[in-house]
Tab-separated table of C-alpha atoms in Angstrom:
chain	number	residue	atom	x	y	z
A	1	UNK	CA	15.371	46.075	15.455
A	2	UNK	CA	13.888	49.115	17.274
A	3	UNK	CA	9.946	50.131	16.843
A	4	UNK	CA	8.925	53.712	16.477
A	5	UNK	CA	4.653	54.720	17.969
A	6	UNK	CA	2.958	56.508	15.096
A	7	UNK	CA	3.416	60.314	16.837
A	8	UNK	CA	6.567	59.576	17.414
A	9	UNK	CA	7.327	59.237	13.504
A	10	UNK	CA	4.933	61.425	12.669
A	11	UNK	CA	6.954	64.027	15.014
A	12	UNK	CA	10.144	62.711	13.364
A	13	UNK	CA	8.951	63.448	10.185
A	14	UNK	CA	7.234	66.737	10.286
A	15	UNK	CA	11.145	68.028	12.111
A	16	UNK	CA	12.370	66.821	9.230
A	17	UNK	CA	9.686	68.411	6.519
A	18	UNK	CA	10.814	71.851	7.779
A	19	UNK	CA	14.151	71.494	7.901
A	20	UNK	CA	13.740	70.056	4.218
A	21	UNK	CA	12.122	73.458	3.575
A	22	UNK	CA	13.737	75.818	5.649
A	23	UNK	CA	16.836	74.336	6.635
A	24	UNK	CA	16.103	75.939	10.305
A	25	UNK	CA	13.595	73.965	12.888
A	26	UNK	CA	13.011	75.618	16.077
A	27	UNK	CA	10.147	75.815	18.985
A	28	UNK	CA	8.615	72.399	20.080
A	29	UNK	CA	10.076	70.436	17.324
A	30	UNK	CA	13.283	71.316	18.123
A	31	UNK	CA	12.972	70.776	21.820
A	32	UNK	CA	11.330	67.223	20.998
A	33	UNK	CA	14.473	66.251	19.071
A	34	UNK	CA	17.378	67.598	21.998
A	35	UNK	CA	15.114	65.091	24.644
A	36	UNK	CA	13.578	62.248	22.763
A	37	UNK	CA	15.965	59.805	21.474
A	38	UNK	CA	13.148	58.291	18.854
A	39	UNK	CA	12.561	61.444	17.626
A	40	UNK	CA	16.196	62.271	17.433
A	41	UNK	CA	17.619	59.218	16.054
A	42	UNK	CA	14.010	58.507	13.211
A	43	UNK	CA	14.848	62.135	12.212
A	44	UNK	CA	18.886	62.104	11.786
A	45	UNK	CA	18.219	58.630	9.466
A	46	UNK	CA	15.696	61.055	7.433
A	47	UNK	CA	18.400	63.152	7.162
A	48	UNK	CA	21.276	61.765	6.631
A	49	UNK	CA	19.423	59.796	3.843
A	50	UNK	CA	19.402	63.228	1.838
A	51	UNK	CA	23.537	63.098	2.192
A	52	UNK	CA	22.899	65.984	5.471
A	53	UNK	CA	23.292	66.567	8.769
A	54	UNK	CA	21.279	67.753	11.203
A	55	UNK	CA	23.115	70.391	13.684
A	56	UNK	CA	21.928	71.433	17.131
A	57	UNK	CA	23.005	74.560	17.688
A	58	UNK	CA	21.540	76.813	21.059
A	59	UNK	CA	17.272	76.869	20.473
A	60	UNK	CA	17.578	75.831	16.750
A	61	UNK	CA	18.177	72.766	14.428
A	62	UNK	CA	19.693	73.429	11.455
A	63	UNK	CA	19.848	70.728	8.361
A	64	UNK	CA	23.598	70.981	6.360
A	65	UNK	CA	23.788	69.065	3.119
A	66	UNK	CA	27.170	66.771	3.013
A	67	UNK	CA	27.524	67.026	-0.376
A	68	UNK	CA	26.484	67.592	-3.617
A	69	UNK	CA	24.285	65.075	-3.883
A	70	UNK	CA	22.046	65.907	-1.464
A	71	UNK	CA	18.870	67.600	-2.594
A	72	UNK	CA	19.387	70.538	-0.304
A	73	UNK	CA	22.733	71.216	-1.645
A	74	UNK	CA	22.059	74.633	-3.630
A	75	UNK	CA	23.809	74.496	-7.187
A	76	UNK	CA	26.193	76.624	-8.752
A	77	UNK	CA	23.254	78.155	-11.356
A	78	UNK	CA	21.403	78.818	-8.070
A	79	UNK	CA	24.267	80.661	-6.513
A	80	UNK	CA	24.779	82.172	-9.522
A	81	UNK	CA	21.175	84.576	-9.859
A	82	UNK	CA	21.289	84.568	-6.517
A	83	UNK	CA	24.313	86.588	-5.104
A	84	UNK	CA	26.570	87.018	-8.663
A	85	UNK	CA	24.332	88.077	-10.879
A	86	UNK	CA	23.413	86.596	-14.713
A	87	UNK	CA	27.111	87.486	-15.816
A	88	UNK	CA	28.800	85.280	-13.413
A	89	UNK	CA	31.067	82.888	-14.529
A	90	UNK	CA	32.026	79.985	-12.394
A	91	UNK	CA	35.435	81.901	-11.856
A	92	UNK	CA	33.109	84.249	-9.992
A	93	UNK	CA	31.877	81.137	-7.561
A	94	UNK	CA	35.678	80.244	-7.100
A	95	UNK	CA	36.572	83.544	-5.581
A	96	UNK	CA	33.738	83.705	-3.970
A	97	UNK	CA	33.934	80.303	-1.955
A	98	UNK	CA	37.995	81.200	-1.628
A	99	UNK	CA	37.396	84.512	-0.258
A	100	UNK	CA	34.846	82.447	2.397
A	101	UNK	CA	37.893	80.302	2.902
A	102	UNK	CA	39.986	83.026	3.873
A	103	UNK	CA	37.025	85.060	5.802
A	104	UNK	CA	36.955	81.687	8.346
A	105	UNK	CA	40.883	81.505	8.359
A	106	UNK	CA	40.786	84.470	10.067
A	107	UNK	CA	38.227	83.752	12.640
A	108	UNK	CA	40.767	80.470	13.689
A	109	UNK	CA	44.435	82.258	13.008
A	110	UNK	CA	44.575	80.669	9.544
A	111	UNK	CA	42.965	77.236	10.594
A	112	UNK	CA	45.622	76.607	13.268
A	113	UNK	CA	42.949	76.753	16.581
A	114	UNK	CA	39.970	74.803	16.455
A	115	UNK	CA	38.621	77.912	18.717
A	116	UNK	CA	37.892	81.208	16.942
A	117	UNK	CA	40.401	83.468	17.964
A	118	UNK	CA	39.112	86.626	17.127
A	119	UNK	CA	35.597	88.024	17.447
A	120	UNK	CA	35.340	90.174	15.041
A	121	UNK	CA	35.995	91.135	11.319
A	122	UNK	CA	35.625	94.901	8.985
A	123	UNK	CA	35.610	94.369	5.306
A	124	UNK	CA	39.023	95.970	5.386
A	125	UNK	CA	41.007	93.735	7.119
A	126	UNK	CA	39.193	90.689	5.674
A	127	UNK	CA	40.499	92.738	2.346
A	128	UNK	CA	44.485	92.885	3.298
A	129	UNK	CA	43.676	88.887	4.470
A	130	UNK	CA	42.381	87.328	0.629
A	131	UNK	CA	45.613	89.957	-0.979
A	132	UNK	CA	47.853	87.923	1.900
A	133	UNK	CA	46.751	84.930	0.538
A	134	UNK	CA	46.685	86.253	-3.314
A	135	UNK	CA	50.278	86.427	-2.931
A	136	UNK	CA	50.845	83.053	-1.893
A	137	UNK	CA	48.771	81.057	-4.139
A	138	UNK	CA	51.325	83.779	-6.976
A	139	UNK	CA	54.079	81.573	-4.836
A	140	UNK	CA	53.492	79.218	-7.216
A	141	UNK	CA	54.443	78.707	-11.034
A	142	UNK	CA	51.289	78.745	-13.535
A	143	UNK	CA	51.982	74.592	-14.255
A	144	UNK	CA	52.246	74.472	-9.924
A	145	UNK	CA	49.158	75.327	-10.303
A	146	UNK	CA	47.617	73.441	-12.969
A	147	UNK	CA	48.100	70.760	-11.735
A	148	UNK	CA	47.021	71.350	-8.063
A	149	UNK	CA	43.862	72.236	-9.173
A	150	UNK	CA	42.865	68.542	-10.763
A	151	UNK	CA	44.530	67.170	-7.233
A	152	UNK	CA	41.863	70.022	-5.553
A	153	UNK	CA	39.139	70.319	-8.456
A	154	UNK	CA	39.652	74.402	-7.917
A	155	UNK	CA	40.211	76.561	-10.438
A	156	UNK	CA	43.455	78.767	-8.337
A	157	UNK	CA	44.535	80.078	-11.854
A	158	UNK	CA	41.332	81.554	-12.332
A	159	UNK	CA	40.731	82.744	-9.041
A	160	UNK	CA	44.313	84.365	-8.909
A	161	UNK	CA	42.725	86.185	-12.354
A	162	UNK	CA	39.850	87.069	-11.280
A	163	UNK	CA	41.227	88.432	-8.244
A	164	UNK	CA	43.716	90.603	-10.315
A	165	UNK	CA	41.303	91.824	-13.065
A	166	UNK	CA	39.321	93.561	-10.107
A	167	UNK	CA	42.325	95.776	-9.857
A	168	UNK	CA	43.390	96.619	-13.301
A	169	UNK	CA	44.418	100.287	-13.503
A	170	UNK	CA	47.566	101.275	-12.491
A	171	UNK	CA	47.696	104.279	-14.197
A	172	UNK	CA	46.665	106.482	-11.266
A	173	UNK	CA	46.602	106.473	-7.735
A	174	UNK	CA	42.801	107.631	-7.593
A	175	UNK	CA	42.030	105.059	-10.332
A	176	UNK	CA	43.439	102.667	-8.038
A	177	UNK	CA	41.747	103.521	-5.415
A	178	UNK	CA	38.492	103.280	-7.293
A	179	UNK	CA	39.052	99.808	-8.184
A	180	UNK	CA	40.436	98.546	-4.756
A	181	UNK	CA	36.282	99.339	-4.441
A	182	UNK	CA	36.184	97.080	-6.684
A	183	UNK	CA	37.366	94.534	-5.205
A	184	UNK	CA	35.610	95.579	-1.157
A	185	UNK	CA	32.727	95.347	-3.415
A	186	UNK	CA	32.993	92.117	-4.343
A	187	UNK	CA	33.863	91.043	-0.450
A	188	UNK	CA	30.363	93.051	-0.092
A	189	UNK	CA	28.651	90.289	-2.074
A	190	UNK	CA	30.493	87.629	-0.025
A	191	UNK	CA	29.144	88.797	2.989
A	192	UNK	CA	25.355	89.325	1.582
A	193	UNK	CA	26.286	85.120	0.923
A	194	UNK	CA	27.945	84.353	3.890
A	195	UNK	CA	25.250	86.210	6.044
A	196	UNK	CA	21.957	84.622	3.768
A	197	UNK	CA	22.978	81.115	5.037
A	198	UNK	CA	23.715	82.193	8.542
A	199	UNK	CA	27.553	82.146	8.076
A	200	UNK	CA	28.730	85.495	9.482
A	201	UNK	CA	26.318	87.918	11.046
A	202	UNK	CA	26.430	91.812	10.761
A	203	UNK	CA	27.635	92.991	13.999
A	204	UNK	CA	27.033	96.840	13.832
A	205	UNK	CA	30.038	99.180	12.483
A	206	UNK	CA	31.264	97.720	9.199
A	207	UNK	CA	32.133	94.638	11.728
A	208	UNK	CA	31.223	90.686	11.165
A	209	UNK	CA	31.311	87.641	13.231
A	210	UNK	CA	30.993	84.169	13.011
A	211	UNK	CA	27.767	82.674	13.628
A	212	UNK	CA	27.376	79.601	16.238
A	213	UNK	CA	26.463	77.386	13.100
A	214	UNK	CA	29.705	78.245	11.895
A	215	UNK	CA	31.461	77.440	14.890
A	216	UNK	CA	29.782	74.036	15.374
A	217	UNK	CA	30.140	73.355	11.720
A	218	UNK	CA	34.120	74.589	11.790
A	219	UNK	CA	34.650	72.430	14.709
A	220	UNK	CA	32.940	69.091	13.547
A	221	UNK	CA	33.389	69.115	10.105
A	222	UNK	CA	35.560	71.364	8.436
A	223	UNK	CA	38.866	71.282	10.322
A	224	UNK	CA	39.728	67.892	9.785
A	225	UNK	CA	41.649	67.070	6.003
A	226	UNK	CA	39.260	64.673	4.603
A	227	UNK	CA	36.561	66.881	4.457
A	228	UNK	CA	38.300	70.342	3.373
A	229	UNK	CA	40.232	67.953	1.477
A	230	UNK	CA	43.523	69.212	2.005
A	231	UNK	CA	43.129	72.670	0.909
A	232	UNK	CA	43.805	74.401	3.843
A	233	UNK	CA	47.259	72.934	4.566
A	234	UNK	CA	47.468	74.100	0.711
A	235	UNK	CA	46.258	77.981	0.927
A	236	UNK	CA	47.892	78.685	4.512
A	237	UNK	CA	51.845	76.339	3.615
A	238	UNK	CA	53.268	79.498	2.854
A	239	UNK	CA	53.240	81.100	6.117
A	240	UNK	CA	53.946	77.932	7.992
A	241	UNK	CA	56.538	77.689	5.972
A	242	UNK	CA	57.742	81.748	7.028
A	243	UNK	CA	57.448	80.443	10.724
A	244	UNK	CA	59.538	77.642	10.462
A	245	UNK	CA	62.321	79.964	9.264
């Protein structure tokens, strides 16, 4: 059994406390984590006890919850209140997650690459990609989607209905254009959520880029089927089928 000096325990706990409060740590404590094995192993132990992981990205450390059981996991109600408004429903949340997955997929060539293949993306390009994924979902009949909802714990029909509701006026081209802006407005809300959680960054000119933090998370966890529960394979199944035809 490893023995730790008192100052090592105190330093590791100080680091864990900073990560727990802010979600990120820099400076001397972060440097100690990188170069002092006892500090790193103790901090990782504290973090793992809370169903989370500590990610080292450049000069910073990030605390990332692994499961919903983690006390650092943001609840659905918190997300609604912080980003979607008091009238938001679970369908809004499902659509937010869906749009987030699609956005990151744009940078990783539909998750076929382990390294980003795109430097930046605009809201319009993101919108087009979400529309394509929605069209893929609609290739399944309603009964099949309901079966898949049980398998993935994702309400695919609710996602489709919510997205279509943002574009339900068909009478005139002007009204159609106005409703398309509603979709852009929703994507802008998702953009603010992603920026707030250091998933993407605004690089100006209406363009976004993924952060180094996201690259580490995607490369280390998200590409594994066990982690994403096969959702990526499902979302891009039709695209792969078309490539093979």
